CSV table of C-alpha atoms in Angstrom, one decimal:
chain,number,residue,atom,x,y,z
A,1,MET,CA,-9.0,-0.2,-34.9
A,2,PHE,CA,-6.9,-3.1,-33.8
A,3,ARG,CA,-4.9,-1.5,-30.8
A,4,PRO,CA,-2.6,-3.6,-28.3
A,5,ILE,CA,-4.2,-5.7,-25.9
A,6,ARG,CA,-5.1,-3.7,-22.8
A,7,ILE,CA,-4.8,-5.0,-19.3
A,8,GLY,CA,-6.9,-3.9,-16.5
A,9,LEU,CA,-6.2,-4.3,-12.9
A,10,CYS,CA,-8.7,-4.3,-9.7
A,11,LEU,CA,-7.4,-3.6,-6.3
A,12,SER,CA,-9.7,-4.3,-3.5
A,13,GLY,CA,-9.6,-2.3,-0.2
A,14,GLY,CA,-8.4,-3.6,2.9
A,15,GLY,CA,-6.4,-0.8,5.2
A,16,ALA,CA,-3.0,-2.1,5.9
A,17,LYS,CA,-3.4,-5.3,4.0
A,18,GLY,CA,-3.5,-3.0,0.7
A,19,ILE,CA,0.4,-2.9,0.7
A,20,ALA,CA,0.1,-6.6,-0.7
A,21,HIS,CA,-1.0,-4.8,-3.8
A,22,ILE,CA,2.5,-3.3,-4.0
A,23,GLY,CA,4.1,-7.1,-4.1
A,24,VAL,CA,1.4,-7.9,-6.8
A,25,LEU,CA,2.7,-4.9,-8.9
A,26,LYS,CA,6.3,-6.0,-8.2
A,27,ALA,CA,5.9,-9.0,-9.6
A,28,LEU,CA,4.1,-7.7,-12.9
A,29,ARG,CA,6.6,-5.8,-13.5
A,30,GLU,CA,9.7,-8.3,-13.4
A,31,VAL,CA,7.6,-9.8,-15.9
A,32,GLY,CA,6.8,-7.0,-18.2
A,33,ILE,CA,3.6,-6.6,-17.6
A,34,TYR,CA,2.3,-3.3,-17.0
A,35,PRO,CA,-1.4,-2.6,-16.4
A,36,ASP,CA,-2.9,0.0,-18.6
A,37,VAL,CA,-5.9,1.1,-16.7
A,38,VAL,CA,-6.5,0.6,-12.6
A,39,SER,CA,-9.4,0.8,-10.4
A,40,GLY,CA,-9.3,0.6,-6.5
A,41,ALA,CA,-10.8,1.3,-3.3
A,42,SER,CA,-9.9,2.2,-0.1
A,43,ALA,CA,-5.9,1.3,0.6
A,44,GLY,CA,-6.6,0.0,-3.4
A,45,SER,CA,-7.2,3.3,-4.5
A,46,VAL,CA,-4.2,4.7,-2.7
A,47,VAL,CA,-1.9,1.7,-4.3
A,48,GLY,CA,-3.7,2.5,-7.7
A,49,ALA,CA,-3.2,6.2,-7.7
A,50,LEU,CA,0.6,5.9,-6.9
A,51,TYR,CA,0.7,3.4,-9.6
A,52,ALA,CA,-1.1,5.1,-12.5
A,53,ALA,CA,0.9,8.4,-11.5
A,54,GLY,CA,3.8,6.3,-12.7
A,55,LYS,CA,5.5,5.4,-9.3
A,56,THR,CA,7.5,2.0,-9.1
A,57,PRO,CA,6.9,-0.6,-6.4
A,58,GLU,CA,10.4,0.7,-4.5
A,59,GLU,CA,8.9,4.2,-4.4
A,60,MET,CA,5.3,2.8,-3.2
A,61,ILE,CA,7.3,1.1,-0.3
A,62,ASP,CA,9.0,3.9,0.5
A,63,PHE,CA,5.7,5.8,0.7
A,64,VAL,CA,4.5,3.2,3.3
A,65,ARG,CA,8.0,3.1,4.9
A,66,ASP,CA,8.0,6.3,6.7
A,67,GLY,CA,7.1,5.5,10.4
A,68,SER,CA,4.5,8.6,10.5
A,69,LEU,CA,2.5,7.2,7.8
A,70,PHE,CA,1.4,4.7,10.7
A,71,LYS,CA,0.0,7.7,12.8
A,72,ILE,CA,-2.8,8.4,10.1
A,73,TYR,CA,-4.3,5.1,10.8
A,74,LYS,CA,-4.2,4.9,14.7
A,75,ILE,CA,-7.4,4.7,16.3
A,76,ILE,CA,-7.2,7.8,18.5
A,77,LEU,CA,-11.0,8.8,18.5
A,78,PRO,CA,-11.5,12.6,19.6
A,79,SER,CA,-14.5,14.1,21.5
A,80,ASP,CA,-16.4,14.0,18.3
A,81,GLY,CA,-15.7,10.2,17.6
A,82,PHE,CA,-13.9,10.9,14.2
A,83,THR,CA,-10.1,12.1,13.1
A,84,LYS,CA,-9.1,12.9,9.8
A,85,LEU,CA,-6.7,11.7,7.4
A,86,THR,CA,-4.7,14.8,7.0
A,87,TYR,CA,-1.5,13.2,6.7
A,88,LEU,CA,-2.6,10.9,3.7
A,89,LYS,CA,-3.7,13.8,1.8
A,90,GLU,CA,-0.5,15.6,2.6
A,91,LYS,CA,1.7,12.2,1.4
A,92,LEU,CA,0.2,12.3,-1.5
A,93,GLN,CA,0.6,15.7,-2.3
A,94,GLN,CA,3.8,14.9,-1.8
A,95,ALA,CA,4.3,11.8,-3.8
A,96,ILE,CA,2.0,12.8,-7.1
A,97,PRO,CA,2.6,16.1,-8.8
A,98,ASP,CA,-0.6,17.2,-9.7
A,99,ASP,CA,-4.2,16.8,-7.9
A,100,SER,CA,-5.8,15.6,-11.0
A,101,PHE,CA,-7.2,12.4,-12.5
A,102,GLU,CA,-6.4,13.9,-16.0
A,103,LYS,CA,-2.7,14.4,-15.0
A,104,LEU,CA,-2.3,10.6,-14.3
A,105,LYS,CA,-0.4,8.5,-16.6
A,106,ARG,CA,-2.7,6.0,-16.7
A,107,PRO,CA,-6.5,5.8,-16.3
A,108,LEU,CA,-7.8,5.2,-12.7
A,109,PHE,CA,-11.3,4.6,-11.3
A,110,VAL,CA,-11.8,5.2,-7.6
A,111,SER,CA,-15.1,3.9,-5.6
A,112,VAL,CA,-16.6,6.1,-2.4
A,113,THR,CA,-19.5,5.8,-0.8
A,114,ASN,CA,-22.0,8.7,-0.8
A,115,LEU,CA,-23.5,9.3,2.7
A,116,ILE,CA,-26.0,11.4,1.5
A,117,THR,CA,-27.4,9.3,-1.4
A,118,GLY,CA,-26.4,6.0,0.1
A,119,GLU,CA,-24.7,4.7,-3.2
A,120,SER,CA,-21.6,3.7,-4.3
A,121,GLU,CA,-20.1,6.4,-7.2
A,122,ILE,CA,-16.8,6.0,-9.4
A,123,PHE,CA,-14.7,8.9,-9.8
A,124,SER,CA,-12.4,9.0,-12.9
A,125,GLN,CA,-12.1,12.7,-13.6
A,126,GLY,CA,-11.4,16.2,-11.9
A,127,PRO,CA,-9.4,16.6,-8.2
A,128,LEU,CA,-7.6,13.2,-7.1
A,129,PHE,CA,-6.6,13.7,-3.7
A,130,ASP,CA,-9.8,14.3,-2.0
A,131,VAL,CA,-11.5,11.2,-3.8
A,132,ILE,CA,-8.5,9.0,-2.6
A,133,VAL,CA,-8.9,10.5,0.9
A,134,ALA,CA,-12.9,9.9,0.9
A,135,SER,CA,-12.1,6.3,-0.5
A,136,SER,CA,-10.2,5.7,2.6
A,137,SER,CA,-12.1,7.0,5.3
A,138,ILE,CA,-13.2,4.0,6.8
A,139,PRO,CA,-16.8,4.8,8.9
A,140,LEU,CA,-17.0,5.7,12.6
A,141,VAL,CA,-13.1,6.0,12.5
A,142,PHE,CA,-12.6,8.6,10.3
A,143,SER,CA,-14.5,11.9,9.1
A,144,PRO,CA,-16.3,11.9,6.1
A,145,VAL,CA,-14.8,14.2,3.3
A,146,GLU,CA,-17.0,16.6,1.2
A,147,ILE,CA,-16.7,16.9,-2.5
A,148,ASN,CA,-18.9,19.0,-4.4
A,149,GLY,CA,-21.1,19.6,-1.5
A,150,GLN,CA,-21.9,15.7,-0.9
A,151,LEU,CA,-20.1,13.6,1.9
A,152,TYR,CA,-18.3,10.6,1.4
A,153,VAL,CA,-16.6,7.7,3.0
A,154,ASP,CA,-14.8,4.4,2.0
A,155,GLY,CA,-15.3,2.8,-1.0
A,156,GLY,CA,-15.2,-0.4,0.3
A,157,LEU,CA,-18.7,-0.1,1.9
A,158,LEU,CA,-20.6,-0.5,-0.9
A,159,ALA,CA,-18.1,-1.7,-3.9
A,160,ASN,CA,-14.5,-2.7,-2.3
A,161,PHE,CA,-14.1,-4.6,-5.4
A,162,PRO,CA,-14.7,-1.9,-8.5
A,163,VAL,CA,-13.8,-3.8,-11.3
A,164,ALA,CA,-17.2,-2.7,-13.4
A,165,PRO,CA,-15.2,0.2,-14.9
A,166,LEU,CA,-12.5,-1.9,-16.5
A,167,ILE,CA,-14.8,-4.6,-18.3
A,168,SER,CA,-15.2,-2.2,-21.5
A,169,ARG,CA,-11.6,-1.2,-21.1
A,170,SER,CA,-9.5,-4.2,-21.0
A,171,ASP,CA,-9.0,-7.2,-22.7
A,172,VAL,CA,-7.6,-9.2,-20.0
A,173,VAL,CA,-8.8,-8.2,-16.3
A,174,LEU,CA,-6.6,-9.0,-13.3
A,175,GLY,CA,-8.3,-8.4,-9.8
A,176,VAL,CA,-6.3,-8.4,-6.3
A,177,ASN,CA,-8.8,-9.5,-3.3
A,178,LEU,CA,-7.6,-8.8,0.1
A,179,MET,CA,-10.7,-9.3,1.9
A,180,PRO,CA,-11.7,-12.9,1.7
A,181,GLN,CA,-14.4,-14.2,3.7
A,182,GLU,CA,-13.0,-16.2,6.4
A,183,PRO,CA,-14.2,-17.6,10.2
A,184,VAL,CA,-13.0,-15.6,13.4
A,185,SER,CA,-12.4,-16.6,16.7
A,186,GLU,CA,-14.9,-15.8,19.4
A,187,LYS,CA,-12.5,-13.8,21.0
A,188,THR,CA,-11.9,-11.2,18.2
A,189,VAL,CA,-15.9,-10.5,18.4
A,190,GLN,CA,-16.3,-9.8,22.4
A,191,ASN,CA,-15.7,-6.1,22.2
A,192,ILE,CA,-17.4,-3.2,20.2
A,193,ILE,CA,-14.5,-2.6,18.2
A,194,GLY,CA,-14.2,-6.2,17.4
A,195,ILE,CA,-17.7,-6.4,16.2
A,196,ALA,CA,-17.6,-3.2,14.6
A,197,THR,CA,-15.0,-4.3,12.6
A,198,ARG,CA,-16.4,-7.7,12.0
A,199,CYS,CA,-19.6,-6.6,10.7
A,200,PHE,CA,-17.9,-3.9,8.2
A,201,SER,CA,-15.9,-6.9,6.9
A,202,LEU,CA,-19.0,-8.9,6.1
A,203,SER,CA,-20.5,-6.1,4.4
A,204,VAL,CA,-17.6,-5.7,2.3
A,205,TRP,CA,-17.6,-9.3,1.4
A,206,ALA,CA,-21.0,-9.5,0.5
A,207,ASN,CA,-20.8,-6.6,-2.0
A,208,THR,CA,-17.2,-8.3,-3.1
A,209,GLN,CA,-18.2,-11.9,-3.8
A,210,PRO,CA,-20.5,-11.0,-6.8
A,211,GLN,CA,-17.8,-9.2,-8.8
A,212,LEU,CA,-15.0,-11.7,-8.3
A,213,SER,CA,-15.8,-13.7,-11.3
A,214,ARG,CA,-15.5,-10.9,-13.7
A,215,CYS,CA,-11.9,-11.3,-13.8
A,216,HIS,CA,-9.9,-13.6,-15.7
A,217,VAL,CA,-7.3,-14.0,-13.3
A,218,LEU,CA,-8.0,-13.3,-9.4
A,219,ILE,CA,-5.3,-13.1,-6.9
A,220,THR,CA,-5.8,-13.7,-3.4
A,221,PRO,CA,-2.8,-13.8,-1.2
A,222,PRO,CA,-2.9,-16.9,1.6
A,223,HIS,CA,-3.6,-16.3,5.0
A,224,ILE,CA,-4.2,-12.7,4.1
A,225,ASP,CA,-6.7,-12.4,6.9
A,226,GLN,CA,-4.0,-13.3,9.7
A,227,TYR,CA,-3.3,-9.4,9.3
A,228,HIS,CA,-5.1,-6.5,10.8
A,229,VAL,CA,-6.3,-3.3,8.6
A,230,PHE,CA,-4.1,-1.3,10.8
A,231,GLN,CA,-1.1,-3.3,11.0
A,232,PHE,CA,1.2,-0.9,8.9
A,233,ASN,CA,4.1,-2.2,10.7
A,234,ARG,CA,4.2,-5.5,9.1
A,235,TYR,CA,4.8,-3.9,5.6
A,236,LYS,CA,7.6,-6.0,4.6
A,237,GLU,CA,5.4,-9.4,5.1
A,238,LEU,CA,2.6,-7.6,3.4
A,239,VAL,CA,4.5,-6.8,0.3
A,240,GLU,CA,6.2,-10.2,0.1
A,241,LEU,CA,2.9,-12.2,0.6
A,242,GLY,CA,1.4,-10.0,-2.5
A,243,TYR,CA,4.4,-10.7,-4.4
A,244,GLU,CA,4.6,-14.6,-3.8
A,245,ALA,CA,0.6,-14.7,-4.4
A,246,ALA,CA,1.3,-13.0,-7.9
A,247,LEU,CA,4.1,-15.1,-8.7
A,248,ASP,CA,2.0,-18.1,-8.2
A,249,LYS,CA,-0.6,-16.9,-10.5
A,250,MET,CA,1.8,-15.7,-13.2
A,251,PRO,CA,1.2,-18.8,-15.5
A,252,GLU,CA,-2.3,-18.1,-15.6
A,253,ILE,CA,-1.8,-14.3,-16.2
A,254,ILE,CA,0.1,-14.8,-19.0
A,255,ASP,CA,-1.9,-17.3,-20.8
A,256,ALA,CA,-5.1,-15.1,-20.1
A,257,ILE,CA,-2.7,-12.3,-22.2
A,258,GLU,CA,-1.7,-14.7,-24.6
A,259,THR,CA,-5.4,-16.1,-25.4
A,260,ALA,CA,-6.3,-12.4,-26.0
A,261,ARG,CA,-3.5,-11.8,-28.0
A,262,LYS,CA,-4.5,-14.9,-30.0
A,263,ALA,CA,-8.2,-14.0,-30.3
A,264,ARG,CA,-7.1,-10.2,-31.3
A,265,ASN,CA,-4.8,-11.8,-34.2
A,266,ALA,CA,-7.3,-14.2,-35.5
A,267,LEU,CA,-9.6,-11.2,-35.9
A,268,LYS,CA,-7.5,-8.9,-37.6
A,269,GLU,CA,-6.7,-11.8,-40.1
A,270,ALA,CA,-10.3,-12.3,-40.6
A,271,VAL,CA,-11.2,-8.7,-41.0
A,272,VAL,CA,-8.3,-7.8,-43.5
A,273,PRO,CA,-9.6,-10.0,-46.5
A,274,LEU,CA,-13.0,-8.8,-46.0
A,275,ARG,CA,-11.8,-5.2,-46.3
A,276,GLY,CA,-10.0,-6.2,-49.9
A,277,GLN,CA,-13.0,-7.7,-51.0
A,278,ALA,CA,-14.8,-4.3,-50.2
């Protein structure tokens, strides 16, 4: 009846900024904290899948360090206006042995947006790679991904912070938000790409903000807004940013875990005498 304390980790989307998630996992690992269940959107789903597959932070850094990986996020629009994340799928196939949620070492929940129904969906079973690619497919940049006869795009469009699946499965919920709402300079919204990017970011914030309070501890790396969603070449800085942000929150994280553990022990001590009376 009394299982160990379970820790949930929600990883938001954010394009290249998602590399900061690796730094967070590195900091947690150093103090012996290994989240038991993970959820993610877009870039958060990529890092979440690697973690759930048992990859170390160092192996995740190798995953993003490959220079050719940068190519998958370049905005090079062919004649039909879209490009595909084929290379991301190839990289996932190389890094993760089985194309299956069930074969992962830890439970993973991934948010995607169904273009047909207009609804957010959470995948946690079945084939893995196409779901991760779909969750990472930024609208108007990457082609939608067909899964079970439906078309899916970036999970962040409607659920960039998919914390809901963790609530009933975790005693302590940690969250990492990489898309805070921050003012931008007028210069950044003077062309069609800048305006489209800003509109997408505002949509993401609108669906993220109501979910943040559901975490026991929320990590938002400072100055993360200064990085562009396609700046994969700055991966070292982003890892360090996430690492330092997690270290700053570590006292809160440890306190939340200890509080949950004490509550569990108190409940256990209260139940045992009742069993004896029965």
